[in-house]
mmCIF file of C-alpha atoms in Angstrom:
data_model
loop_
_atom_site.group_PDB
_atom_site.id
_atom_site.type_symbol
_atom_site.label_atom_id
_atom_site.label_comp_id
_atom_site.label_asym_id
_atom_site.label_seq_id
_atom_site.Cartn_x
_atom_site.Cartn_y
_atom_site.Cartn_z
ATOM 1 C CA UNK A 1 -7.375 -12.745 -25.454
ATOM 2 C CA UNK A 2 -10.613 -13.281 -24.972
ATOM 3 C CA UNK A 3 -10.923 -16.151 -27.520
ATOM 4 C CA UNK A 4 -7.894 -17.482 -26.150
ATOM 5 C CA UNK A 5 -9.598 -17.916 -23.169
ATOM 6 C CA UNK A 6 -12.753 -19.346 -24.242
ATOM 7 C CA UNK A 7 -10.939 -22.247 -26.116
ATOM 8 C CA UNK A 8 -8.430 -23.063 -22.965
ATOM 9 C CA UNK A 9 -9.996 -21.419 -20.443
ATOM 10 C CA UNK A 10 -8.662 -22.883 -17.145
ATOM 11 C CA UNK A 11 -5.169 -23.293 -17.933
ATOM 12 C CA UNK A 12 -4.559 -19.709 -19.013
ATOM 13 C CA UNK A 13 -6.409 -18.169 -16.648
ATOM 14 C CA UNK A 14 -4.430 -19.611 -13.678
ATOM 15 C CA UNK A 15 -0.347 -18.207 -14.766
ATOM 16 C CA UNK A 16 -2.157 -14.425 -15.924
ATOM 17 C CA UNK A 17 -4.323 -14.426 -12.393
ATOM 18 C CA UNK A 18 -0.880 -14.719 -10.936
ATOM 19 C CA UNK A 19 0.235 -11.785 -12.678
ATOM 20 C CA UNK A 20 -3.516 -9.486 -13.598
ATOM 21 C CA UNK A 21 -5.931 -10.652 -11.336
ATOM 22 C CA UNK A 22 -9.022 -8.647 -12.320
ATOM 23 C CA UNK A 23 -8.333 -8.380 -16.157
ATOM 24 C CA UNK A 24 -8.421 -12.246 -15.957
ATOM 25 C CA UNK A 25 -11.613 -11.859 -14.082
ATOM 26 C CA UNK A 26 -13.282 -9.804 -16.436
ATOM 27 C CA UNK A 27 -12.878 -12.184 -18.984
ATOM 28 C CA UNK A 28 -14.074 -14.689 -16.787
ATOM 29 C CA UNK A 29 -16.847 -13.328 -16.405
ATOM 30 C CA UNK A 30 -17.354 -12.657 -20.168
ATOM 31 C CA UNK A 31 -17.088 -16.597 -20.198
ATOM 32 C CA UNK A 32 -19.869 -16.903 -17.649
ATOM 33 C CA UNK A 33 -21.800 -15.107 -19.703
ATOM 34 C CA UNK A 34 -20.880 -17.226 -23.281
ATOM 35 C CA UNK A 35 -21.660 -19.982 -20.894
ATOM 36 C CA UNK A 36 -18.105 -21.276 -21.562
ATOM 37 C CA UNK A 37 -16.184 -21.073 -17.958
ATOM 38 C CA UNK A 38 -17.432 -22.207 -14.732
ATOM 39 C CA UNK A 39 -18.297 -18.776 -12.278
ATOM 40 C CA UNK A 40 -16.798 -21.022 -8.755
ATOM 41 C CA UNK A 41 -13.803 -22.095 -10.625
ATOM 42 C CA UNK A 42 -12.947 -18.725 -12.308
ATOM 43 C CA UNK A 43 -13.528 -17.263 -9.151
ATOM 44 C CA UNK A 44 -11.288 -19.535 -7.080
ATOM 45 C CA UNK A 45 -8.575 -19.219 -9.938
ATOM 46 C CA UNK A 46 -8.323 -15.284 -9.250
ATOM 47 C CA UNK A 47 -8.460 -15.640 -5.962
ATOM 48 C CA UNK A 48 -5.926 -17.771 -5.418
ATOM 49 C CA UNK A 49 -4.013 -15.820 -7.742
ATOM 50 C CA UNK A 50 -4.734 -12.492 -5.536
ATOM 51 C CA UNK A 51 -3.315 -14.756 -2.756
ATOM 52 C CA UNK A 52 -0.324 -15.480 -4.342
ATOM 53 C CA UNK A 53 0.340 -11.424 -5.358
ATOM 54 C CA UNK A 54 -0.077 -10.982 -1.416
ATOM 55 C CA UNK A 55 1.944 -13.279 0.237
ATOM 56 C CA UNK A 56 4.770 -12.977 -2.463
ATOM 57 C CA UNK A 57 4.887 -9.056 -2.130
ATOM 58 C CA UNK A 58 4.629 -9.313 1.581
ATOM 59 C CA UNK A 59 7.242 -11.552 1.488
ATOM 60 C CA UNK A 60 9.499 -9.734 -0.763
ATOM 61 C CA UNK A 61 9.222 -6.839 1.595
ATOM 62 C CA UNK A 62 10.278 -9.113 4.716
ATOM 63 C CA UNK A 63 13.393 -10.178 2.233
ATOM 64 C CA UNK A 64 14.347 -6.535 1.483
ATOM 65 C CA UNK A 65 13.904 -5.111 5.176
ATOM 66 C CA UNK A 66 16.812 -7.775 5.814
ATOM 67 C CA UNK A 67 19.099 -6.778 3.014
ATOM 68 C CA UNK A 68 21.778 -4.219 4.387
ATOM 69 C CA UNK A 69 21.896 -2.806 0.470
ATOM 70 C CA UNK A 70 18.281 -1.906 0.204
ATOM 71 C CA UNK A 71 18.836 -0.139 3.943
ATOM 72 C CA UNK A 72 21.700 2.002 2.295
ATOM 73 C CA UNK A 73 19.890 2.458 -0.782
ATOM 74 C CA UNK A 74 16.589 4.247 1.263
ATOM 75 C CA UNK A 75 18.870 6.409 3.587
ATOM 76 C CA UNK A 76 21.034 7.539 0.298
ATOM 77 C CA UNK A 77 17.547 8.687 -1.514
ATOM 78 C CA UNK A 78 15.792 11.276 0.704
ATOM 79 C CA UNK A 79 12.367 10.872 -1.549
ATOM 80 C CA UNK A 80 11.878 7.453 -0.364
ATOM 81 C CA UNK A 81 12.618 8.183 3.227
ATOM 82 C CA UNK A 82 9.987 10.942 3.082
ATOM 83 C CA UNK A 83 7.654 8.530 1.921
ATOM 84 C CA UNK A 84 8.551 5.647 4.472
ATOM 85 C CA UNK A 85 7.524 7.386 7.615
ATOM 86 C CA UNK A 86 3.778 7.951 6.472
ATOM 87 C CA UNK A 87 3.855 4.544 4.683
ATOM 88 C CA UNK A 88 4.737 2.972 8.011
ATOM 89 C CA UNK A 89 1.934 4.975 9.888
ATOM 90 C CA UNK A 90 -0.580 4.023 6.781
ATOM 91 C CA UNK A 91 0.225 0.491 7.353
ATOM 92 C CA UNK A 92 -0.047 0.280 11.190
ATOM 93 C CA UNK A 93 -3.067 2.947 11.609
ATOM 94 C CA UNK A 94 -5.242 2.722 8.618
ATOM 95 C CA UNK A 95 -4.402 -0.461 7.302
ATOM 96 C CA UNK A 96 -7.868 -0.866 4.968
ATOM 97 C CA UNK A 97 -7.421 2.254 3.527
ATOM 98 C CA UNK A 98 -3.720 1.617 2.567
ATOM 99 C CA UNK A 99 -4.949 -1.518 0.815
ATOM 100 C CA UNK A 100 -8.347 -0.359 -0.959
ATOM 101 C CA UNK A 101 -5.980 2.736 -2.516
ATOM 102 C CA UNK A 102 -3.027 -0.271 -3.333
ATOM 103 C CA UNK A 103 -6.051 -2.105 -4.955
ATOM 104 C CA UNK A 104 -7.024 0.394 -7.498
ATOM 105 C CA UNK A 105 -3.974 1.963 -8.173
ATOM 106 C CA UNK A 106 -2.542 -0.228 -10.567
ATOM 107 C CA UNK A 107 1.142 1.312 -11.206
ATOM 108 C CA UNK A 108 1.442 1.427 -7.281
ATOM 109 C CA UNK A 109 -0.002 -1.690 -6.609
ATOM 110 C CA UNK A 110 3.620 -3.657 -6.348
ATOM 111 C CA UNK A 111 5.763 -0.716 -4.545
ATOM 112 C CA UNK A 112 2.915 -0.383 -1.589
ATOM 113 C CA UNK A 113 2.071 -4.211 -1.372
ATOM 114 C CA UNK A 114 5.856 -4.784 -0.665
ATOM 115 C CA UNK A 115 6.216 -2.104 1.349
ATOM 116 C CA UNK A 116 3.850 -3.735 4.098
ATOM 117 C CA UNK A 117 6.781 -6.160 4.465
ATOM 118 C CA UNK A 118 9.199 -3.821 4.500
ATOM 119 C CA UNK A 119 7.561 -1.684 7.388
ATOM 120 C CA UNK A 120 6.588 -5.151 8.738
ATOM 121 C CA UNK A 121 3.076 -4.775 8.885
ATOM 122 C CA UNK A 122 1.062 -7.030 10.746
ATOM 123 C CA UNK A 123 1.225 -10.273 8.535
ATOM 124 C CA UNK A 124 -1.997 -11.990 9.528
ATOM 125 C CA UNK A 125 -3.866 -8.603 9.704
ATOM 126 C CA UNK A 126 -2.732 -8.045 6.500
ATOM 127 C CA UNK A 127 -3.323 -10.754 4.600
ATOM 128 C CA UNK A 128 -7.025 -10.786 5.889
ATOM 129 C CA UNK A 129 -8.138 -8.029 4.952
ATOM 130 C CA UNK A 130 -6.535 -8.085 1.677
ATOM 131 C CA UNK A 131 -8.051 -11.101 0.930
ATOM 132 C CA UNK A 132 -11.269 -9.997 2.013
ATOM 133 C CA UNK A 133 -10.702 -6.872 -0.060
ATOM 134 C CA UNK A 134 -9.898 -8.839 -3.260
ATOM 135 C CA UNK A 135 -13.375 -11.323 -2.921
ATOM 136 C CA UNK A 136 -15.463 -8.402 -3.134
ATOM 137 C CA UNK A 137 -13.310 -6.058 -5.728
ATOM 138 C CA UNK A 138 -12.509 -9.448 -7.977
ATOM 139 C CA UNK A 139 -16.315 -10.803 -7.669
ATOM 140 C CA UNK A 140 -17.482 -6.952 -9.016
ATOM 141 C CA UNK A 141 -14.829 -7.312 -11.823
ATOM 142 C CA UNK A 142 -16.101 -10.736 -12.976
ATOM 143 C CA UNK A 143 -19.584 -9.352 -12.507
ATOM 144 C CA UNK A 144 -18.974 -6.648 -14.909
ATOM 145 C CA UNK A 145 -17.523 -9.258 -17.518
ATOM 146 C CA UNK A 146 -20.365 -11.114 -16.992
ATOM 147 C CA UNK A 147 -22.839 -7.918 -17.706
ATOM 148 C CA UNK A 148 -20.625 -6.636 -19.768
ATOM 149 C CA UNK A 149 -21.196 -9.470 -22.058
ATOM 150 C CA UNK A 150 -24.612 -10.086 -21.410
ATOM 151 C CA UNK A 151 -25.928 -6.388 -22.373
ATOM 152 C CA UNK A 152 -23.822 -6.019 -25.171
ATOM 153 C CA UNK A 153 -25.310 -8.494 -27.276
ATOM 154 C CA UNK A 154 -28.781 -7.277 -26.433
ATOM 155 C CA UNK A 155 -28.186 -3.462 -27.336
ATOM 156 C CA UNK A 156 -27.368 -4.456 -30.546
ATOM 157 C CA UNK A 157 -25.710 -1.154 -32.682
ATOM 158 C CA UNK A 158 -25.625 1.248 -29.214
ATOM 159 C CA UNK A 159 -23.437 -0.852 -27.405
ATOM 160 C CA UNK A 160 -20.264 0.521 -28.522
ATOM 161 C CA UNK A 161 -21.565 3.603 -27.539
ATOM 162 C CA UNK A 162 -22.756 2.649 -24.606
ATOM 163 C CA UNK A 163 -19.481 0.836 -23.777
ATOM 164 C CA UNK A 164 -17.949 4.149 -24.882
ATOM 165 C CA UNK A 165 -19.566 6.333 -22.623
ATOM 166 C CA UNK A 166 -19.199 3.714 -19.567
ATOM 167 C CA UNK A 167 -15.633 4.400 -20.239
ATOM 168 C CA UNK A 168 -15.855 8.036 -20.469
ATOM 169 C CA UNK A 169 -17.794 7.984 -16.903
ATOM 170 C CA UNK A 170 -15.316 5.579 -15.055
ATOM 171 C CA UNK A 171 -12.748 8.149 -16.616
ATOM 172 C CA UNK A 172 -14.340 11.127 -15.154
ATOM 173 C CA UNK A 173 -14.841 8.977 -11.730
ATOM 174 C CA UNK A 174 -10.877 8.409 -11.204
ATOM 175 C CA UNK A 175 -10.413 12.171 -11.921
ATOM 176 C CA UNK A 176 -12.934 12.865 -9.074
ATOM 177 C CA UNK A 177 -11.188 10.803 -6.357
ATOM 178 C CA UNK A 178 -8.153 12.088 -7.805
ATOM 179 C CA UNK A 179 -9.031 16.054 -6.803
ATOM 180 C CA UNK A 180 -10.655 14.183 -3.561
ATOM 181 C CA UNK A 181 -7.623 13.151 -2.434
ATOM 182 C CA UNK A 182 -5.582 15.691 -3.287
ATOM 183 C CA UNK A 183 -7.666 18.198 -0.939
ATOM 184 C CA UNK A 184 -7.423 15.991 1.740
ATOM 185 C CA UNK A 185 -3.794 15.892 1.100
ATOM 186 C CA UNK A 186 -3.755 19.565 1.616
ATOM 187 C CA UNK A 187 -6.027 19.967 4.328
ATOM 188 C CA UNK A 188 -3.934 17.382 6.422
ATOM 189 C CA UNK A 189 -0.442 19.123 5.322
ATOM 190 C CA UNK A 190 -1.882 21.981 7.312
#
């Protein structure tokens, strides 16, 4: 993908921000670095891509909250209506939180975004701090691309180890938070 991008840079990058915004922005960054791709433009390109994610999720939400078939569908299945009541606090009361967890958790990322329009979160609320969420989370992930690149070239034979163990260590990390929350799940069960 990567080479891909190097050679036609700008018009790949803008259809896969719309779909992976900070895999695209790695490899941006990686193109920074190869001094290939423009930093402002790759940056804009994921951004605007982030914004599109938003607003379309948002507004898929706002679509399905009208639908009378999605309404039967959540009061046939009593494991989504568990979930909708502290959803709909999350998105009214701790707003920031609900987003930084939809921002790293990738296989959730789509069911919570459009659930903010399905609880009808505040839209403008919303959409500012997401986008303020995504230019500091997609401006780390093109500056790891970027020094991703840049060391490995200079470590020479250790940098697939060293790439290894950076992998190993973000690994452990998610397994951390994971036990984190899950004893502050328990604790507020209580």
């Amino acid at each position: 993908m990567l080479h891909l991008l190097l050679q036609y840079a700008y018009p790949l990058m803008i259809p896969l921000s719309l779909i992976e915004g900070p895999m695209v922005a790695i490899a941006g960054g990686a193109g920074v670095a190869a001094g290939r791709i423009d930093p402002l433009v790759a940056y804009a390109i994921v951004m605007g891509g982030g914004l599109f994610q938003d607003v379309t999720f948002y507004g898929l939400g706002r679509l399905a909250r009208r639908s009378e078939r999605v309404h039967r569908w959540i009061q046939r299945i009593c494991a989504v209506q568990q979930v909708m009541e502290p959803l709909h606090a999350a998105w009214r009361e701790r707003m920031f939180l609900t987003l930084l967890a939809s921002k790293f958790a990738y296989g959730l990322y789509f069911p919570i975004m459009v659930s903010a329009g399905l609880l009808e979160a505040p839209f403008w609320r919303y959409l500012g701090e997401s986008l303020l969420m995504s230019a500091v989370i997609l401006a780390g992930w093109e500056a790891a691309g970027y020094l991703l690149v840049s060391a490995y070239g200079q470590l020479g034979p250790a940098a697939n180890w060293v790439t290894a163990g950076l992998g190993v260590l973000g690994i452990a990390g998610l397994w951390l938070i994971s036990r984190w929350a899950r004893r502050r799940l328990k604790v507020a069960k209580a």
